[in-house]
Short mmCIF file of C-alpha atoms in Angstrom, two decimals:
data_model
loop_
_atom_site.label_atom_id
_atom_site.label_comp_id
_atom_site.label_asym_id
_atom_site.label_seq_id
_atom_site.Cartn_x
_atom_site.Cartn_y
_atom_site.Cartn_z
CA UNK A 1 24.02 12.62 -10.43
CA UNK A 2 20.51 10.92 -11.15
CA UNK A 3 18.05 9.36 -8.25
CA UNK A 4 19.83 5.82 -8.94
CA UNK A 5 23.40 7.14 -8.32
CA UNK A 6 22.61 9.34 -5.70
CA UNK A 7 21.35 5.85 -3.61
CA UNK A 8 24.25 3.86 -4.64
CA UNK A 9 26.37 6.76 -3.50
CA UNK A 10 24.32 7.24 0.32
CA UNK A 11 24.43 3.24 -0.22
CA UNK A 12 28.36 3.03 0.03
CA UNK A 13 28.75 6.40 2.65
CA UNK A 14 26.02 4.65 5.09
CA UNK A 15 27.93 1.47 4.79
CA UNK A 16 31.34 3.08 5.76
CA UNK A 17 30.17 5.27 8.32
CA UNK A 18 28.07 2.34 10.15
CA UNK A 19 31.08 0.37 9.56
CA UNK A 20 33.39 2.86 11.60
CA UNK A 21 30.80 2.12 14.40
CA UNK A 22 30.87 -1.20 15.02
CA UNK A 23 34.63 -1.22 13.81
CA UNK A 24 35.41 0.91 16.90
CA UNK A 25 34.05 -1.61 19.18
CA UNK A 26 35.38 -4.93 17.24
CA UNK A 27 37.65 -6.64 19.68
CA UNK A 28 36.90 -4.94 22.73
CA UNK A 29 34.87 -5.87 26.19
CA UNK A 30 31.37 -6.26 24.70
CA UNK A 31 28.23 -7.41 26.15
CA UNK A 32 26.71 -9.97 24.04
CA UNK A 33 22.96 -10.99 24.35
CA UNK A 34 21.17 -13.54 22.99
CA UNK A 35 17.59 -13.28 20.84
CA UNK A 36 15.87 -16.55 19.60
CA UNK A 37 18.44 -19.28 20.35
CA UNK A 38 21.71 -19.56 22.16
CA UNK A 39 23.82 -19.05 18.55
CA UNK A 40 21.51 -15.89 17.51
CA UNK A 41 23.18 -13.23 19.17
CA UNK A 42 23.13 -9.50 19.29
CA UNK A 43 25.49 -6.42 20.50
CA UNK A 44 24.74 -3.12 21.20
CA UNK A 45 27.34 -2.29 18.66
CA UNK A 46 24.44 -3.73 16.09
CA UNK A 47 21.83 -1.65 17.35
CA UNK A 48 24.15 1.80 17.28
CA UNK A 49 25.57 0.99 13.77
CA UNK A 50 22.07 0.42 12.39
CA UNK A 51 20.81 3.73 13.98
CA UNK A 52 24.17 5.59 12.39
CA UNK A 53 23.15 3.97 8.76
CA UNK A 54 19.40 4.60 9.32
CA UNK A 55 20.81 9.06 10.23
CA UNK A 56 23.06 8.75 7.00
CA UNK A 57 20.10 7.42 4.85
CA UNK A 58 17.11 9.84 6.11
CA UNK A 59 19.58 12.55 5.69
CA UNK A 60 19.21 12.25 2.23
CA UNK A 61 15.81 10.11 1.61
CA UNK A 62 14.15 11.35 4.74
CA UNK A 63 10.36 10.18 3.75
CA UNK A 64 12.13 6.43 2.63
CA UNK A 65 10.99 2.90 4.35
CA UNK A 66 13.86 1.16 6.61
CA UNK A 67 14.05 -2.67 6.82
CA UNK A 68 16.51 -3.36 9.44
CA UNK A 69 17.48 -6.41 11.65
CA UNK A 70 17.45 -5.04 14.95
CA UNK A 71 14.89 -3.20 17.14
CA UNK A 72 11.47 -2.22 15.63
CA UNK A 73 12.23 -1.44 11.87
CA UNK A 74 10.14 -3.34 9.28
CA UNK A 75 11.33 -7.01 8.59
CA UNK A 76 10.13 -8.01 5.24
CA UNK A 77 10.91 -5.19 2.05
CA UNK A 78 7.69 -3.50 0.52
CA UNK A 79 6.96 -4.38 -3.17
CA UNK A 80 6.19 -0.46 -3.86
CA UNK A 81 7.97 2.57 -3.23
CA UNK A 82 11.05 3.10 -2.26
CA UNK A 83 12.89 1.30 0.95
CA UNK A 84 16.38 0.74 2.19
CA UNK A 85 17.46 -2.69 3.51
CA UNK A 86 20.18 -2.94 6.56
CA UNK A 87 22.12 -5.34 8.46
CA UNK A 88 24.50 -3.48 10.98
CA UNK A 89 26.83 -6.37 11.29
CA UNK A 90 26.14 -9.37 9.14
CA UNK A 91 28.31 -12.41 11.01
CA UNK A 92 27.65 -10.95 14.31
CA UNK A 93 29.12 -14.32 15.87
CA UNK A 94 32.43 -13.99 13.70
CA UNK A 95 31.95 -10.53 15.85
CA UNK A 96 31.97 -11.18 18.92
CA UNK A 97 34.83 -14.22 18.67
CA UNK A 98 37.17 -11.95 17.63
CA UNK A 99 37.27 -13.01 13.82
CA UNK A 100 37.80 -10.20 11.46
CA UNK A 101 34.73 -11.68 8.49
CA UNK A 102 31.90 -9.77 9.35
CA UNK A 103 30.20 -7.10 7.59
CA UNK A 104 27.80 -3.74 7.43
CA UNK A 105 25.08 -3.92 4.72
CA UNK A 106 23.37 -1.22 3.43
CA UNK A 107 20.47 -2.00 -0.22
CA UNK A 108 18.48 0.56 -1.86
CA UNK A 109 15.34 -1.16 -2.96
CA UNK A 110 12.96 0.29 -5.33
CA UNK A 111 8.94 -1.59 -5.83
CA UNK A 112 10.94 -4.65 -4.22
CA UNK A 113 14.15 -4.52 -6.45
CA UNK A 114 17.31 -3.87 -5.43
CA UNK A 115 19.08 -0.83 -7.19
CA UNK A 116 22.52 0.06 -5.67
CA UNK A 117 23.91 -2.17 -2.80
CA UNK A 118 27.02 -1.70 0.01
CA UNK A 119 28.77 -4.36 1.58
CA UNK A 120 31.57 -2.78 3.89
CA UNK A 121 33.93 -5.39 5.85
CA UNK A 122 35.69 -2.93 8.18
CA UNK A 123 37.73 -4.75 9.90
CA UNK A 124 39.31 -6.33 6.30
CA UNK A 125 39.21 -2.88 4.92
CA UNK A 126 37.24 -3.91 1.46
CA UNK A 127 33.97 -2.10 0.54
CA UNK A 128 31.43 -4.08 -1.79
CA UNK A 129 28.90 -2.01 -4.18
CA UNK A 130 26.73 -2.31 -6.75
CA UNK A 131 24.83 0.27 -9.03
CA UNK A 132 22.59 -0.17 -11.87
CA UNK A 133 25.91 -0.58 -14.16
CA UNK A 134 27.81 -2.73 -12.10
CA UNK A 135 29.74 -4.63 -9.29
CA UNK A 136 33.08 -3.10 -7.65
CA UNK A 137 35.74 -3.92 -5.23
CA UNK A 138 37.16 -0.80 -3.48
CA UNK A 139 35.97 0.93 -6.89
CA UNK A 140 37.82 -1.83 -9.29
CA UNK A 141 34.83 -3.81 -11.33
CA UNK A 142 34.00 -6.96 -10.46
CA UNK A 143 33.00 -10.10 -11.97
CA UNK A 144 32.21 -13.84 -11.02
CA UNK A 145 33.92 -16.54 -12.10
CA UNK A 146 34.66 -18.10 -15.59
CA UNK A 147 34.86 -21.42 -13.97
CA UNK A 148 32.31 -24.11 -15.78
CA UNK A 149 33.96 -27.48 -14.45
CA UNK A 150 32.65 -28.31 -11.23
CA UNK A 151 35.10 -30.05 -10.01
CA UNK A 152 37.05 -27.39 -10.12
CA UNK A 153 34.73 -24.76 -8.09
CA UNK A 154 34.25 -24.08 -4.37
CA UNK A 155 30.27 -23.30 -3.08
CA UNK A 156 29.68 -22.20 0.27
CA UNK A 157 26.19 -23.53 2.24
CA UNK A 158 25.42 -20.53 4.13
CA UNK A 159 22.64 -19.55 6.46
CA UNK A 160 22.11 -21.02 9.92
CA UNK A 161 20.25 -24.69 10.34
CA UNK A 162 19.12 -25.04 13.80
CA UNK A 163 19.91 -27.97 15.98
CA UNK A 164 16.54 -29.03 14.79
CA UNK A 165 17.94 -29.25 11.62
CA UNK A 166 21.19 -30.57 11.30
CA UNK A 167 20.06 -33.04 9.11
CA UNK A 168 19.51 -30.48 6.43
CA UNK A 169 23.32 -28.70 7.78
CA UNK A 170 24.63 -32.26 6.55
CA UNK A 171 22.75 -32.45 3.57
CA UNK A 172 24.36 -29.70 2.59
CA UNK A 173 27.51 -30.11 3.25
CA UNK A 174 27.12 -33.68 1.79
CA UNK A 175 25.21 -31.90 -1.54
CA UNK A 176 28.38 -30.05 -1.90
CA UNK A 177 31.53 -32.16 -1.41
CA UNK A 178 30.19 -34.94 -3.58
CA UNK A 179 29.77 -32.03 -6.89
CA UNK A 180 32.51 -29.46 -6.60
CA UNK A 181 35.92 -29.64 -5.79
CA UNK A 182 35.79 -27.41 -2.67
CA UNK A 183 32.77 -26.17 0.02
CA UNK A 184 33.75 -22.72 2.48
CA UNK A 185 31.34 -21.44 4.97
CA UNK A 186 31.70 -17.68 6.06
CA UNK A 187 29.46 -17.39 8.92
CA UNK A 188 27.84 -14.40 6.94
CA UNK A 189 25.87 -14.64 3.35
CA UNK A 190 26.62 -11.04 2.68
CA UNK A 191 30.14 -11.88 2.60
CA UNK A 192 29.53 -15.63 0.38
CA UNK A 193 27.68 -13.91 -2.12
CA UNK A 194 30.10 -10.47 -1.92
CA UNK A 195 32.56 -13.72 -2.86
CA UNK A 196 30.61 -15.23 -5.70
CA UNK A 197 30.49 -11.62 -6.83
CA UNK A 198 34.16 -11.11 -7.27
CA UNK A 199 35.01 -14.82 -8.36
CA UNK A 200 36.60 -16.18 -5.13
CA UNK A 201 33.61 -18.52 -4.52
CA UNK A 202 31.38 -19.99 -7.28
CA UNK A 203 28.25 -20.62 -5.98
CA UNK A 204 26.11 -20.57 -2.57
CA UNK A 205 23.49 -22.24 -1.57
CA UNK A 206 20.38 -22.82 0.78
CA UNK A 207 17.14 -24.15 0.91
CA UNK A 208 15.91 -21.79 3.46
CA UNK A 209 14.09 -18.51 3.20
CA UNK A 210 17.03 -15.57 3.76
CA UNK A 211 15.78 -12.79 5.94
CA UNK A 212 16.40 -9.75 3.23
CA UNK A 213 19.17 -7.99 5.18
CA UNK A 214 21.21 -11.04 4.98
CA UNK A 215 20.87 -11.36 1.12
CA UNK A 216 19.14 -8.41 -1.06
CA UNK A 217 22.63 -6.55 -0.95
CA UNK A 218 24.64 -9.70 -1.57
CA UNK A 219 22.25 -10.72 -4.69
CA UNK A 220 22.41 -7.58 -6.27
CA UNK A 221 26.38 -7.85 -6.20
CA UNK A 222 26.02 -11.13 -7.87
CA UNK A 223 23.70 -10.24 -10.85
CA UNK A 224 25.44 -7.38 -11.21
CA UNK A 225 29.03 -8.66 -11.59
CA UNK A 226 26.97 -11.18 -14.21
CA UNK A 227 26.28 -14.32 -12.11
CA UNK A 228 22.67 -15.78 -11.66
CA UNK A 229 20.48 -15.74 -8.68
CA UNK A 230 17.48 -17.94 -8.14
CA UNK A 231 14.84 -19.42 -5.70
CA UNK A 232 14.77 -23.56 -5.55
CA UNK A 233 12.53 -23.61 -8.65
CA UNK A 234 14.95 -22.43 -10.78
CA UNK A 235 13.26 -18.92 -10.80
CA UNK A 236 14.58 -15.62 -10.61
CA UNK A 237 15.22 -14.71 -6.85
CA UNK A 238 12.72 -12.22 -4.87
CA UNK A 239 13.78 -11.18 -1.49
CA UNK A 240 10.54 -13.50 -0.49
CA UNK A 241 11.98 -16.34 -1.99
CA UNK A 242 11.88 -20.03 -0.82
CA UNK A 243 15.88 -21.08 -0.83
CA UNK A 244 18.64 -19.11 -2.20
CA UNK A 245 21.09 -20.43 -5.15
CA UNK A 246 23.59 -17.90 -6.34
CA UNK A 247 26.25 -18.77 -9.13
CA UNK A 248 28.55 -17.71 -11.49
CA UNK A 249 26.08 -19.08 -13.79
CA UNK A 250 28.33 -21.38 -15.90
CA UNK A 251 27.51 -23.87 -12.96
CA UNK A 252 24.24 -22.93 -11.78
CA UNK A 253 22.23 -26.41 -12.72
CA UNK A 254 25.23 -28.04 -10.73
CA UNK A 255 24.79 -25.59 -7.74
CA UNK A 256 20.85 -25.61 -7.71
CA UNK A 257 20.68 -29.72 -8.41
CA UNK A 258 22.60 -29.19 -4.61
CA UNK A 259 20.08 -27.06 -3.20
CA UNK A 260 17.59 -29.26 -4.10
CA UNK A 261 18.97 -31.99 -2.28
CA UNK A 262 18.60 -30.48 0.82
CA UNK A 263 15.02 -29.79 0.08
CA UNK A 264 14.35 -33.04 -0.40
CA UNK A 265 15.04 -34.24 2.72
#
């Protein structure tokens, strides 16, 4: 096995096995604490899983930068060397409510690019990846969508707009339902774009920056199962991007002429 398949393979294993953590204490008497706002909200089951996916990566890549969501891991992905990108539970409010669409994220980033990705949804039982070859489902290949009609797709406006923003939240809701024939919202962008990935949603959008661990795993999915990724500019995406627009890429003007909308607020 060469470097780039050994870190899709620790990709998927740290995935499942910091899945199994938080899986174990899914629907049971948590504590639940808040962080910045009274929706952003944090168990200890996210701090344990990250520090079970963090032992499962250094076993193997010891000397490797972490970029994690929770405690005092970096926050934003180097643009040299070699770093891993986590979120423990992605749709930690699906979480703690009891609703089974949450996930455990695991990317293997090399000079700022992904290179193998892992989204594990535990409690649905369906693992994610991505290598340098391509996109999988529980090992079957993947690919998005041969849908080019919009009217006939569904796009999903993911991320979280404050109550400071709801404006934009409408806008984007609004930028959807009046383009394509259907609009879903998650409550977790790993698991949109793990969706645009395997041609069950055709697009996703938002005009906000995505904190890496809620997208670099998701985008590489994406590209890899053959859809199209970009900032609002039409460019490709960077995990330092302004706005995320992911599509199967037979509608991508359609889904980024959405994004835009919101921008323009």
């Amino acid at each position: 096995m060469n470097e780039l398949g050994a870190r899709a393979d620790r990709a998927q294993r740290a995935a499942r096995d910091g899945g199994a953590v938080a899986r174990r204490a899914f629907r049971t008497d948590i504590a639940v604490e808040t962080k910045g706002g009274k929706t952003d909200v944090v168990t200890e089951a996210d701090r344990a899983t990250q520090r079970r996916v963090i032992d499962r990566i250094h076993g193997s890549f010891p000397d490797d930068a972490i970029v994690g969501e929770e405690e005092d891991e970096l926050k934003s992905v180097p643009d040299e060397g070699a770093s891993w990108v986590i979120d423990p539970i992605d749709g930690t409010n699906n979480f703690v409510r009891d609703i089974p669409v949450w996930a455990t994220s695991v990317a293997a980033v090399v000079d700022g690019d992904p290179v193998a990705s892992a989204n594990f949804l535990p409690a649905l039982e369906d693992l994610y990846a991505a290598d340098d070859e391509a996109a999988y489902r529980n090992g079957e290949k993947l690919s998005v969508s041969q849908r080019d009609d919009p009217e006939t797709c569904t796009v999903c406006p993911t991320f979280w707009w404050n109550y400071d923003a709801r404006d934009e939240y409408a806008a984007a809701t609004r930028a959807i339902v009046t383009r394509f024939g259907d609009m879903r919202r998650y409550g977790s962008m790993q698991i949109a774009l793990s969706f645009v990935a395997d041609g069950a949603l055709d697009g996703v959008i938002t005009n906000k920056r995505a904190n890496p661990w809620d997208s670099v795993a998701g985008v590489h999915l994406v590209r890899m199962a053959g859809g199209r990724v970009t900032d609002l500019d039409g460019n490709e995406w960077r995990h330092d991007s302004e706005g995320l627009v992911a599509s199967n890429g037979h509608v991508h003007d359609t889904v980024l002429e959405a994004a835009r909308e919101i921008a323009d607020l």
